[in-house]
Coordinates of C-alpha atoms and ligand atoms in Angstrom, one line a residue:
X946 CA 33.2 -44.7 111.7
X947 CA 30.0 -43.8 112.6
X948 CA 29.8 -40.6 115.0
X949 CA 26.8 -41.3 117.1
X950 CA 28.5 -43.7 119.8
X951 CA 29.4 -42.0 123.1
X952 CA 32.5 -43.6 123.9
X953 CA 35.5 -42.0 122.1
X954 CA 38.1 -45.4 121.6
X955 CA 41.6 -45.7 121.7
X956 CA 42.0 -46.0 117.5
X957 CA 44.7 -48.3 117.8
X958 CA 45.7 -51.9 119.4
X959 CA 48.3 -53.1 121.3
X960 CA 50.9 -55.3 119.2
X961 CA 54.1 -54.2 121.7
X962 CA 54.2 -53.3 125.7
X963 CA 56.7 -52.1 128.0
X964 CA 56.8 -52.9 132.1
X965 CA 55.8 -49.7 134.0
X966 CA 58.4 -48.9 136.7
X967 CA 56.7 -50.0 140.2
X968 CA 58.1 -48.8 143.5
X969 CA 57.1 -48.4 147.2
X970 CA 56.6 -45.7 149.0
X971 CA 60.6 -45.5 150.4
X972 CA 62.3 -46.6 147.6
X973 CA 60.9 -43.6 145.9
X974 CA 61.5 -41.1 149.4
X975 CA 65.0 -41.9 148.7
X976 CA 64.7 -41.4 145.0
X977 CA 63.6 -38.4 145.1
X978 CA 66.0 -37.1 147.9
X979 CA 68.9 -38.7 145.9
X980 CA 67.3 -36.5 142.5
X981 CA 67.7 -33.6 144.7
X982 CA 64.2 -32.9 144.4
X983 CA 64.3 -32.1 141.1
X984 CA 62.6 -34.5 138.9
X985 CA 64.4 -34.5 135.8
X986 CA 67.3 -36.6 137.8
X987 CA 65.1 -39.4 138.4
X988 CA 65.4 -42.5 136.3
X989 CA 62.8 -43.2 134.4
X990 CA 62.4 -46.9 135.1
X991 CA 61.1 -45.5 138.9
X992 CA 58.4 -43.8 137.6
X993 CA 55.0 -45.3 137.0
X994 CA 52.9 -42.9 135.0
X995 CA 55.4 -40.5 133.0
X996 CA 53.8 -37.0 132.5
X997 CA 56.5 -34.9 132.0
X998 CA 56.7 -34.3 128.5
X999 CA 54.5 -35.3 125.4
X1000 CA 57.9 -34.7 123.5
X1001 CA 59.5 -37.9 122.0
X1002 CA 57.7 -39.7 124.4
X1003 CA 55.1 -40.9 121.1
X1004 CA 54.2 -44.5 120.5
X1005 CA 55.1 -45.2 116.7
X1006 CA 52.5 -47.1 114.5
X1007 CA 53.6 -50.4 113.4
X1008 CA 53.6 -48.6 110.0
X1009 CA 56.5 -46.2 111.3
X1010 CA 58.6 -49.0 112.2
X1011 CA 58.2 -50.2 109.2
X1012 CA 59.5 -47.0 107.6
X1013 CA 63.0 -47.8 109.9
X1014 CA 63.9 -50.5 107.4
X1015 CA 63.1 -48.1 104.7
X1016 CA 65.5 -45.3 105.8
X1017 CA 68.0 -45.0 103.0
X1018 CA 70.9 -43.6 105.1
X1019 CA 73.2 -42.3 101.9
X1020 CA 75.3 -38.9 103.5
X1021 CA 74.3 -37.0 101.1
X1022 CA 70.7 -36.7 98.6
X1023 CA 68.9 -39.8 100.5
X1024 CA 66.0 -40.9 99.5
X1025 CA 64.4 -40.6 102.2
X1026 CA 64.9 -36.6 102.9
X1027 CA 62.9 -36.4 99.6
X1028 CA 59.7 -38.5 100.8
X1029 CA 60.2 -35.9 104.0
X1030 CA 60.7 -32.4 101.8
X1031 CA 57.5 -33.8 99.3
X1032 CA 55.1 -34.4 103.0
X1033 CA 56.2 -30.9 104.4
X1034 CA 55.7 -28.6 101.0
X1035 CA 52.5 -30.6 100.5
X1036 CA 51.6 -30.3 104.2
X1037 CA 52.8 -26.5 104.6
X1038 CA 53.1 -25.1 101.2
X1039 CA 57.3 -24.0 101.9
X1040 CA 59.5 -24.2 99.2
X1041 CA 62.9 -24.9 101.6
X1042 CA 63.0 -27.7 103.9
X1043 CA 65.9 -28.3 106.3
X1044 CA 65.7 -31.3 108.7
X1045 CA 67.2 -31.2 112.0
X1046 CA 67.5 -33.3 115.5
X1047 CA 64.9 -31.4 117.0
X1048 CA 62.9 -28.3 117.5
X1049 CA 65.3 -26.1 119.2
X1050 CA 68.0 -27.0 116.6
X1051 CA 65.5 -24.9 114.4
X1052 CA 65.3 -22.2 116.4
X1053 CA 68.9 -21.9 117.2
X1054 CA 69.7 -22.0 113.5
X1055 CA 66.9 -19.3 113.0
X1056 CA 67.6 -17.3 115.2
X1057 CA 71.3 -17.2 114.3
X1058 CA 70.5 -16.0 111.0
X1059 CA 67.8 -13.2 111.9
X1060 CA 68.0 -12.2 115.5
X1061 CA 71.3 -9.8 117.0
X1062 CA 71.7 -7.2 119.3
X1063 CA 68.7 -4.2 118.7
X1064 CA 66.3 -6.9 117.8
X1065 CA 63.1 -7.8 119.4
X1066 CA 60.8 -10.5 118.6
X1067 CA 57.3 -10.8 119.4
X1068 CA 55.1 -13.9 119.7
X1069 CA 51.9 -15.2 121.8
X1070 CA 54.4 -16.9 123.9
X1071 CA 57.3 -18.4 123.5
X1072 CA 58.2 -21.6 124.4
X1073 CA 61.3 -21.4 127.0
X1074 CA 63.9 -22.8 124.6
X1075 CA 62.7 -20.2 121.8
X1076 CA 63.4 -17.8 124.2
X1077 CA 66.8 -19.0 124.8
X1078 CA 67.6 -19.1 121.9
X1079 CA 66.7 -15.3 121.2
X1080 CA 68.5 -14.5 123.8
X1081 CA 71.3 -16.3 123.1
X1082 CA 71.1 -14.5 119.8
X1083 CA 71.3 -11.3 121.4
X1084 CA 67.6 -10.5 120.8
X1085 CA 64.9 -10.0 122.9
X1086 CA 61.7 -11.9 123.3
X1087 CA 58.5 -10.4 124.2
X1088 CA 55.4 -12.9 124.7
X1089 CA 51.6 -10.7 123.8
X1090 CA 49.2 -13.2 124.8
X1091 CA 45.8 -12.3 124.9
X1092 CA 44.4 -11.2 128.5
X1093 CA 42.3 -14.0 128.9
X1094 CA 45.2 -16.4 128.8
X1095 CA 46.0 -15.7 132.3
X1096 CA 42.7 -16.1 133.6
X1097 CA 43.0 -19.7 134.1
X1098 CA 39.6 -20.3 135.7
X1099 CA 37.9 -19.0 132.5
X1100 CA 37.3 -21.4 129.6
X1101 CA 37.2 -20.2 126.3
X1102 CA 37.8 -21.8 122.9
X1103 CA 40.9 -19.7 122.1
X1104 CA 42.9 -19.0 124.8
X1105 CA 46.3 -19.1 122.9
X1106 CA 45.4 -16.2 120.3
X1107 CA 47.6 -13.4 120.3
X1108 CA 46.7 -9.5 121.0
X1109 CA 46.4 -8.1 118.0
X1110 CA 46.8 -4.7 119.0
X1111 CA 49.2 -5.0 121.4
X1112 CA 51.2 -6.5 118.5
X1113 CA 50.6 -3.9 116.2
X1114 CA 51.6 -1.0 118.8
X1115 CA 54.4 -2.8 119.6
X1116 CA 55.9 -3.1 116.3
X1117 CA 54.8 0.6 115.6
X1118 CA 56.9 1.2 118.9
X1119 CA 60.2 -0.9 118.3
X1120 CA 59.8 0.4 114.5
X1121 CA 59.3 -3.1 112.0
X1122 CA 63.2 -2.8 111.0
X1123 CA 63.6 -4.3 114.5
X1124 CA 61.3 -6.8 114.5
X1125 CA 62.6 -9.4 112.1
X1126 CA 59.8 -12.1 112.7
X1127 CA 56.5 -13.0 114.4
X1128 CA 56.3 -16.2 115.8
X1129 CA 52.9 -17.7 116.4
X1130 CA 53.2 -21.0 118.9
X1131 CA 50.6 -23.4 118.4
X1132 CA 49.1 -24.7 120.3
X1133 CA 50.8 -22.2 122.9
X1134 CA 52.5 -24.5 125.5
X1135 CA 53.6 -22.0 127.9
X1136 CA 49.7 -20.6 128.6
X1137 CA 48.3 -24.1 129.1
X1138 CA 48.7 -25.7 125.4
X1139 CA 45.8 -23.5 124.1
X1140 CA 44.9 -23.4 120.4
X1141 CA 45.0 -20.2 117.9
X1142 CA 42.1 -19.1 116.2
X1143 CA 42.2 -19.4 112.2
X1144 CA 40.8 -15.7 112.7
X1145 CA 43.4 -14.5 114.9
X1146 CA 46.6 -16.2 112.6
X1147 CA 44.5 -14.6 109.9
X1148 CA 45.0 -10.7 111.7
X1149 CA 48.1 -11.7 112.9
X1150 CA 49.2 -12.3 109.1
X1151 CA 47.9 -9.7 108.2
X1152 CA 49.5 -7.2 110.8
X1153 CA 53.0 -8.8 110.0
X1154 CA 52.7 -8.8 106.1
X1155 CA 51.4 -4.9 106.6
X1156 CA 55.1 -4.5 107.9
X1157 CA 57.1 -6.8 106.2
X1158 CA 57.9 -8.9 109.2
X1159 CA 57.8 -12.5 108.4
X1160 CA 55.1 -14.2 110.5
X1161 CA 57.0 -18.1 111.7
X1162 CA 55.0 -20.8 113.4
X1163 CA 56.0 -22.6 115.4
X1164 CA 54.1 -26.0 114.5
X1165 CA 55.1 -28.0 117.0
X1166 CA 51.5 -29.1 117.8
X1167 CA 49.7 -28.3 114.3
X1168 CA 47.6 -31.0 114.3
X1169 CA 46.1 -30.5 117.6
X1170 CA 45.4 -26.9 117.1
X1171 CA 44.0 -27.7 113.5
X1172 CA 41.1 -30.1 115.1
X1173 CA 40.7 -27.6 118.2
X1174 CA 40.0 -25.1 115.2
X1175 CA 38.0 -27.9 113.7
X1176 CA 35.9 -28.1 116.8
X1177 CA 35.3 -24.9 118.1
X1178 CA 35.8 -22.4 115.5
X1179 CA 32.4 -21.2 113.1
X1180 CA 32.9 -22.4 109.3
X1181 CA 35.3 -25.4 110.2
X1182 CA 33.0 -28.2 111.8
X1183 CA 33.4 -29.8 108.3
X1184 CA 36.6 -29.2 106.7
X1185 CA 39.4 -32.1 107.3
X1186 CA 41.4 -31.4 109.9
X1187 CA 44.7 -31.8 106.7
X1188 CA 42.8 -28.6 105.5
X1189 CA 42.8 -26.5 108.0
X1190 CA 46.4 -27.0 108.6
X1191 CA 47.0 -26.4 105.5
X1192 CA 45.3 -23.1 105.7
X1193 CA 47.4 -22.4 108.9
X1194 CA 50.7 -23.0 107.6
X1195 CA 49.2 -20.9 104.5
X1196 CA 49.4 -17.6 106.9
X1197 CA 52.9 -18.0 107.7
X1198 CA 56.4 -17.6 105.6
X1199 CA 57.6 -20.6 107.3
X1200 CA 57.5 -22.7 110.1
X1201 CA 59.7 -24.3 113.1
X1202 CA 58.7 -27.9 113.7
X1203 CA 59.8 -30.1 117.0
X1204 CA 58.6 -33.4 115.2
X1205 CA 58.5 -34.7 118.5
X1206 CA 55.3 -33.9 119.2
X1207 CA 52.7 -34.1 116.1
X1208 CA 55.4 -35.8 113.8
X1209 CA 54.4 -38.8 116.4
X1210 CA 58.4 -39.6 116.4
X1211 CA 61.1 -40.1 119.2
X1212 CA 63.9 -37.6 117.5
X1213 CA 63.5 -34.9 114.9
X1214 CA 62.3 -31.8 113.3
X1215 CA 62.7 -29.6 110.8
X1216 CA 62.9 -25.6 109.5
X1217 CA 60.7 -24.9 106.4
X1218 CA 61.0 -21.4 104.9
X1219 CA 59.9 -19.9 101.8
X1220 CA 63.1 -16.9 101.5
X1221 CA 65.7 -18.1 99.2
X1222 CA 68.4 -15.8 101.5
X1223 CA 67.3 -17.1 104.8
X1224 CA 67.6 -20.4 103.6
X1225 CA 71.1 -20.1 102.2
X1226 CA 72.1 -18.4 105.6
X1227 CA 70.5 -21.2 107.5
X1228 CA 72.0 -23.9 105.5
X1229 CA 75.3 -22.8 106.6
X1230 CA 74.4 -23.0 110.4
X1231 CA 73.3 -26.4 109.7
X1232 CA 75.8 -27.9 108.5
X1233 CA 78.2 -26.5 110.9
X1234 CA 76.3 -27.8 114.0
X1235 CA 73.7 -30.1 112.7
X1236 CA 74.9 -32.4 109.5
X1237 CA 74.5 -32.0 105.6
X1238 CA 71.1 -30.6 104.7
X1239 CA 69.8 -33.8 103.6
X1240 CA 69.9 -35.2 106.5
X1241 CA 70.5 -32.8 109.5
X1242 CA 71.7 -34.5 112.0
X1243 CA 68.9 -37.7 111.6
X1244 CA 69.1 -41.3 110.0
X1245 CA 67.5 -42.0 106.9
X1246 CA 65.2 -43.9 108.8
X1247 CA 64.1 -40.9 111.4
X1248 CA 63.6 -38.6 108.0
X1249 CA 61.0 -41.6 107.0
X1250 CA 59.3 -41.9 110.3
X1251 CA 58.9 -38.4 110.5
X1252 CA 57.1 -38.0 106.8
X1253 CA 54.6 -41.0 108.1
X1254 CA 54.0 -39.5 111.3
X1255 CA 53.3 -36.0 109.5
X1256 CA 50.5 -37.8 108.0
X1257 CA 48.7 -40.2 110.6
X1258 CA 48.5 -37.4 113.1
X1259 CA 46.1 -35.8 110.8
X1260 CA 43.7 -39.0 110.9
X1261 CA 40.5 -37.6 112.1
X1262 CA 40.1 -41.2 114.5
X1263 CA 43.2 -40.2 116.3
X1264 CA 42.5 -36.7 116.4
X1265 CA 39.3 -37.4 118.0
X1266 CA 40.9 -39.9 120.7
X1267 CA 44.1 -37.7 121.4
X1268 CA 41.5 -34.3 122.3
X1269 CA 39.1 -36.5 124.8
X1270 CA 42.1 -38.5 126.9
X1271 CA 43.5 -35.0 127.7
X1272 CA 40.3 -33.5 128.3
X1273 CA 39.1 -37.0 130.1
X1274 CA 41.9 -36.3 132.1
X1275 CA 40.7 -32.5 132.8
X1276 CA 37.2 -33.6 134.0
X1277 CA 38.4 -36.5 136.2
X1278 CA 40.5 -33.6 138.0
X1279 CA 37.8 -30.6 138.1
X1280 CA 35.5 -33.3 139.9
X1281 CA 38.3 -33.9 142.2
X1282 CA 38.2 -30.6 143.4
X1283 CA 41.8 -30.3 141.8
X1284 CA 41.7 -26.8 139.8
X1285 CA 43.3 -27.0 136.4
X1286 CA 43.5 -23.7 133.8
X1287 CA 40.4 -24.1 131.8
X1288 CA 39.7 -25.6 129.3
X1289 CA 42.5 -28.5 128.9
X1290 CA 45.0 -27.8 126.3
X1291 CA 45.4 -30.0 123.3
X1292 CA 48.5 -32.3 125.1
X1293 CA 48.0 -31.6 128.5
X1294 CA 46.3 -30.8 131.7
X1295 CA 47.8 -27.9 133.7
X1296 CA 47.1 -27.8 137.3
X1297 CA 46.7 -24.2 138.8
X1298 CA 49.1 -25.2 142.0
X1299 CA 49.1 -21.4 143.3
X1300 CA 45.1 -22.3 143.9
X1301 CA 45.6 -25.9 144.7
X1302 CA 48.3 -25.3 147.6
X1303 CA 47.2 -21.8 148.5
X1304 CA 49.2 -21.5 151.7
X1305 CA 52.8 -22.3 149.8
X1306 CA 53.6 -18.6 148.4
X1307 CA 55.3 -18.5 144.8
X1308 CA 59.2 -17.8 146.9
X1309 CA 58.5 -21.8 148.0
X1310 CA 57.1 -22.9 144.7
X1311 CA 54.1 -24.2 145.1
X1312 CA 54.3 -26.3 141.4
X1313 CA 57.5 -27.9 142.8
X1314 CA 55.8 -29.0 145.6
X1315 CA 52.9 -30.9 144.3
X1316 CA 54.8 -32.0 141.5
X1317 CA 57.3 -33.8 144.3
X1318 CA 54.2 -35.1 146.4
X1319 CA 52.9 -36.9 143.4
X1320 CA 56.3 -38.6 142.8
X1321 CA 55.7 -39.5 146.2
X1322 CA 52.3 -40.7 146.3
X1323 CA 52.8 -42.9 143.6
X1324 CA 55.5 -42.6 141.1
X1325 CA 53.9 -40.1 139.2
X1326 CA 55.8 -37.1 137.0
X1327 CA 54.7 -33.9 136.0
X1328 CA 56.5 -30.7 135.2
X1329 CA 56.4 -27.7 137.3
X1330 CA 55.5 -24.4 134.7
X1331 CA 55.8 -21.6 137.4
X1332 CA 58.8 -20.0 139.7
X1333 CA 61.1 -22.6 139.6
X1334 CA 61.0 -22.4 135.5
X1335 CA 60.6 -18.9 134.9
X1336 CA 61.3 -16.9 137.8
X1337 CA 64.3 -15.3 138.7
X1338 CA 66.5 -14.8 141.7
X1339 CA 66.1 -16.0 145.1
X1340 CA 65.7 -15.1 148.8
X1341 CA 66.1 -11.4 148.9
X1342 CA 65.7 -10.7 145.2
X1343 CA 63.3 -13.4 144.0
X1344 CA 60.9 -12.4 141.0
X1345 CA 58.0 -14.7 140.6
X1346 CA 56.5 -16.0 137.4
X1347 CA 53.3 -15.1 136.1
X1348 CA 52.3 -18.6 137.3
X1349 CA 52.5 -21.5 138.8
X1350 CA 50.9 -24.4 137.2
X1351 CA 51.7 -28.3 136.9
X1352 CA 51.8 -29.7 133.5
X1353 CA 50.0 -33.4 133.1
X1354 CA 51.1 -33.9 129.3
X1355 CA 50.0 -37.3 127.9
X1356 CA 52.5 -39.2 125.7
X1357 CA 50.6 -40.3 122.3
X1358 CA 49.4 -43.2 121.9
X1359 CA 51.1 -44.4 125.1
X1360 CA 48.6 -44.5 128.3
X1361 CA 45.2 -46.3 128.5
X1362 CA 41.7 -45.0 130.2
X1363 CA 42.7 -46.8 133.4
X1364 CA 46.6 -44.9 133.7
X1365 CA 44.4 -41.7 133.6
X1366 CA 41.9 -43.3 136.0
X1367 CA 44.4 -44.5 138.4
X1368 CA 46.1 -40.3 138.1
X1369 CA 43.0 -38.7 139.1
X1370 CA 42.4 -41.2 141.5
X1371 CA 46.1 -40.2 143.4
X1372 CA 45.0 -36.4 142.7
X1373 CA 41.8 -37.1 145.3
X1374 CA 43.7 -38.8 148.0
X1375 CA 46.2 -35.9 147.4
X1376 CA 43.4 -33.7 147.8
X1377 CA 42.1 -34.5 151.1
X1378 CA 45.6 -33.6 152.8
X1379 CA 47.3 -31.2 150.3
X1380 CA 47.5 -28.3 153.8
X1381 CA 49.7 -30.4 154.9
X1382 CA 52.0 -30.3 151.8
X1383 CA 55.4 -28.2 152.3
X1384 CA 56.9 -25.4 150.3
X1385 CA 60.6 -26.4 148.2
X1386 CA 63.8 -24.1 148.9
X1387 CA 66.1 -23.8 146.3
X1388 CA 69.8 -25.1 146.8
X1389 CA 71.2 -24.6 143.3
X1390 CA 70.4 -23.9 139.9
X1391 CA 71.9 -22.1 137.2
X1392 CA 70.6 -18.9 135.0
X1393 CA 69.3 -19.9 132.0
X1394 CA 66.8 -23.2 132.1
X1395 CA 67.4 -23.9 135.8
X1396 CA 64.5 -26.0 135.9
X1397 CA 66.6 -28.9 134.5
X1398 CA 69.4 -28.3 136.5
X1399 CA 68.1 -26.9 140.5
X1400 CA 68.4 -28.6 143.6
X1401 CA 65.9 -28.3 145.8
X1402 CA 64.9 -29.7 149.7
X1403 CA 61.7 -29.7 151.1
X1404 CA 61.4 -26.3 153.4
X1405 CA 60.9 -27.6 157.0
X1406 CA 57.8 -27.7 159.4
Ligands
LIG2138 N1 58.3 -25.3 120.7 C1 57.4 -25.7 121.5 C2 56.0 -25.1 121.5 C3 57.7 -26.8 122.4 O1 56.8 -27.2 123.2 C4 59.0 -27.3 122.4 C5 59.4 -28.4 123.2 C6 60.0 -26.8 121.5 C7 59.6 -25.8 120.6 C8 61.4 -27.3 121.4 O2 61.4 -28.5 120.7 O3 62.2 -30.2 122.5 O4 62.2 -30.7 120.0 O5 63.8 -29.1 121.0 N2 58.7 -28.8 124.2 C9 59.0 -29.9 125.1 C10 58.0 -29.9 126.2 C11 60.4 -30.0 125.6 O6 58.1 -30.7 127.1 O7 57.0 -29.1 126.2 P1 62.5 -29.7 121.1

C-alpha cells in the first residue's frame, strides 16, 4: 500500500459483530456495588467498551477460524503441534517447543525447573504473574528498569530497556550461580507497555552470556516491540518487522510466550528453549499439570490458530494500524487534559491517576477510583496498575506502589475509531469534575494478586 496517505485504516473488514452491553446510569450504580467495587466481578455483557485486558480479548481473522476445522486433535504427535513447533523455530530460532494454555503455565513450569530457595532473578520488570510464580518457586524477583521508566511525563523511544549496569552489579553482587536467568519483558507491561531497544537486548545478551545466565524473553508482545524498534530505532526503518523479531528472539536462549496477546488467539501459549536438560525437566512439569507435550493443555485446533496468528501479527498493515489506535487513543487523552505516562505503549494507554486525581493519596487508591467512575460514567473498564495491585498492607502498615496508573489496553482487531472517540470523549466530561471523585477503602483482599480478589467501597464525603 502506498505510504503517503495520512489516514492509517483499520486493515481489515467486518464479516462477524457482537452487541455491546448497554446500560443506564443505575443499573450500572448497582453493578458496580454488587461487584464490590472491584471490576473483575462485573459481567461482561454490562460493559460497553472493555479495556481491561488486550489478553484473549483478539478478534481472529477469518483465516484463523478457518484453521479450527483444521485442528487435528490426535492425543498424542498431532499434526497440528508440528505446523506450531515449524512457525516458532522459524520465528525464534529454539530448538524445543512446548505448548501450553497460556503464558503463566510457562512460567510456572519454568520456574519450577530453575528457580528455589537462594535464587534471585532479575528482569526489566516483571509482569505480576512472573513474579508469582518466582515466588511461588521460592525465588526472588528483582525488576532493574531503567530510571526513565518512572518518569511518566517524559517520552522517549525506549522506555522499557533495562539498566545495564545495575544488572551487571547486581549479578556481580548475588554472584551468577544465583542468578539462573534474565528475563527481558517485551514490550514491558508493568512500566506502561514500553518497547526494548535492539541495543539494549543486545548489552543485556551480552552481560548474561558474560556470566552464563540464560537471558528468557518474555515475548508476549514481540511483534509490537519489533515495529516500535522498527520505528524508532537507527538502522531499522527498513528491515521487516519478521526480521527484527527474529533478531530479538536471536539474543535470547529461549522465550516465554502468552499467545494471547501477539499470537492474535483467545487461549494459548507456549515455552521455547534451546537446553536439552531444561527441556527434559520441563516436560515433566507439563505433563503433570498441563497435558502431553504435543498438545499442552490446547486442542488441535488452538495449536493451529496459534501458528497463523504467529504470522499475521507480523503483517506490516496491521502493525501499522495496531501502533496509531493506541497512540490515537493517547493523543485524544493528552488534549483532554487527561495525563497519561508518555509515550503510549504498544497495547495500551496508561493514565497517570496519582496526577489526574491529585487530592486522593495512594492509601485511597487513586487508580481504583477513576477506574470505578468510568464504569460509572459509561460502562467503561480499565485496570487499575497502582496500590491496589502491587501495594501491600493496609491502614496502619500500608506500603504504596511505585505507581498509580490506569491501563486503557485495546483488544486487537476489536474496537473502531468511533469506540476510541466516544472513550476520550467520557474522559473530558470526567475531567471537568474529577475534584469531586472519592478515594476507595479496601474491605478484603487476599496476599498474593489481590487485585482480582479485593472488595472495596467508595470512602465517604
Ligand atoms: N507476561 C506478560 C508481559 C503479560 O502481560 C502477561 C499477561 C503474562 C506474561 C501472563 O500471560 O495471561 O497468558 O497467563 N497479561 C495480561 C494482561 C493478563 O492483562 O496484561 P497469561
Amino acid at each position: 500500500m502506498d505510504s503517503s496517505w495520512k489516514t492509517i485504516i483499520e486493515p481489515f473488514k467486518i464479516k462477524a459483530v457482537e452487541p455491546l452491553g448497554f446500560t443506564q446510569a443505575p443499573e450500572r450504580e448497582r453493578v458496580l456495588k454488587d461487584a464490590g467495587y472491584n471490576v473483575f466481578n462485573i459481567p461482561a455483557d454490562k460493559v460497553l467498551i472493555d479495556f481491561l485486558t488486550d489478553s484473549g480479548t483478539s478478534a481472529m481473522s477469518s483465516e484463523q477460524w478457518a484453521c479450527l476445522m483444521r485442528g487435528d486433535e490426535s492425543y498424542a504427535g498431532a499434526r497440528s503441534f508440528f505446523t506450531l513447533e515449524k512457525t516458532v523455530r522459524e520465528l525464534t530460532g529454539y530448538r524445543h517447543v512446548l505448548p501450553v494454555h497460556q503464558g503463566r503455565a510457562a512460567e510456572r513450569i519454568l520456574m519450577t525447573v530453575v528457580c528455589g530457595p537462594g535464587k534471585t532473578v532479575l528482569s526489566n520488570s516483571h509482569f505480576d504473574t512472573t513474579r508469582a510464580n518466582v515466588e511461588a518457586a521460592g525465588a526472588s524477583a528483582v525488576d532493574l528498569p531503567v530510571a526513565e521508566a518512572l518518569q511518566f511525563d517524559l517520552p522517549g523511544p525506549f522506555k522499557g530497556d533495562m539498566d545495564a549496569r545495575a544488572l551487571e552489579a547486581k549479578v556481580r553482587a548475588l554472584k551468577p550461580e544465583n542468578v539462573p536467568m534474565i528475563i527481558m519483558t517485551m514490550t514491558n507491561n508493568s512500566l506502561g507497555g514500553q518497547p526494548v531497544s535492539m541495543r539494549n537486548l543486545r548489552e543485556v545478551s551480552e552481560i548474561a552470556h558474560h556470566y552464563r545466565i540464560p537471558l528468557i524473553l518474555d515475548a508476549a508482545r514481540f511483534a509490537e516491540n519489533a515495529f516500535m524498534i522498527k520505528r524508532r530505532e537507527p538502522g531499522y526503518s527498513k528491515r521487516p518487522a519478521r526480521e527484527i523479531a527474529k533478531e530479538m528472539f536471536s539474543y535470547g536462549d529461549g522465550c516465554m510466550m502468552s499467545a494471547k496477546k501477539d499470537a492474535l488467539v483467545n487461549i494459548g501459549g507456549f515455552l521455547a528453549l534451546n537446553d536439552a536438560e531444561w527441556v527434559r525437566r520441563a516436560r515433566e512439569v507439563l505433563i503433570l499439570g498441563e497435558g502431553f507435550p504435543t498438545y499442552g493443555g490446547l486442542a488441535g485446533r488452538d495449536l493451529e490458530a496459534m501458528a497463523r496468528g504467529l504470522d499475521e501479527v507480523l503483517e506490516e498493515e496491521y502493525l501499522a494500524y495496531r501502533l496509531r489506535s493506541v497512540e490515537y487513543l493517547g493523543d485524544g487523552l493528552r488534549k483532554a487534559g487527561v495525563p497519561v505516562v508518555e509515550p503510549p505503549g504498544g497495547h495500551a494507554v496508561y493514565v497517570n491517576a496519582k496526577k489526574f486525581l491529585e487530592h486522593i493519596p495512594p492509601s485511597s487508591f487513586p487508580g481504583q477510583a477513576l477506574v470505578c467512575e468510568l464504569y460509572l460514567t459509561a460502562g467503561i473498564r480499565a485496570v487499575e496498575i497502582g496500590s491496589l495491585m502491587f501495594g501491600e498492607g493496609q491502614n496502619g502498615n500500608f506500603k504504596p506502589a511505585r505507581m498509580e496508573l490506569v491501563r486503557l489496553a485495546l483488544p486487537r482487531r476489536v474496537y473502531t475509531q468511533s469506540h476510541i472517540d466516544f472513550v476520550v470523549e467520557v474522559f473530558a466530561e470526567i475531567a471537568k469534575r474529577k475534584d469531586l471523585i472519592r478515594g476507595m477503602k479496601l474491605l478484603e483482599s487476599s496476599p498474593r494478586l489481590r487485585h482480582f480478589t479485593a472488595k472495596l467501597m467508595p470512602e465517604v464525603a
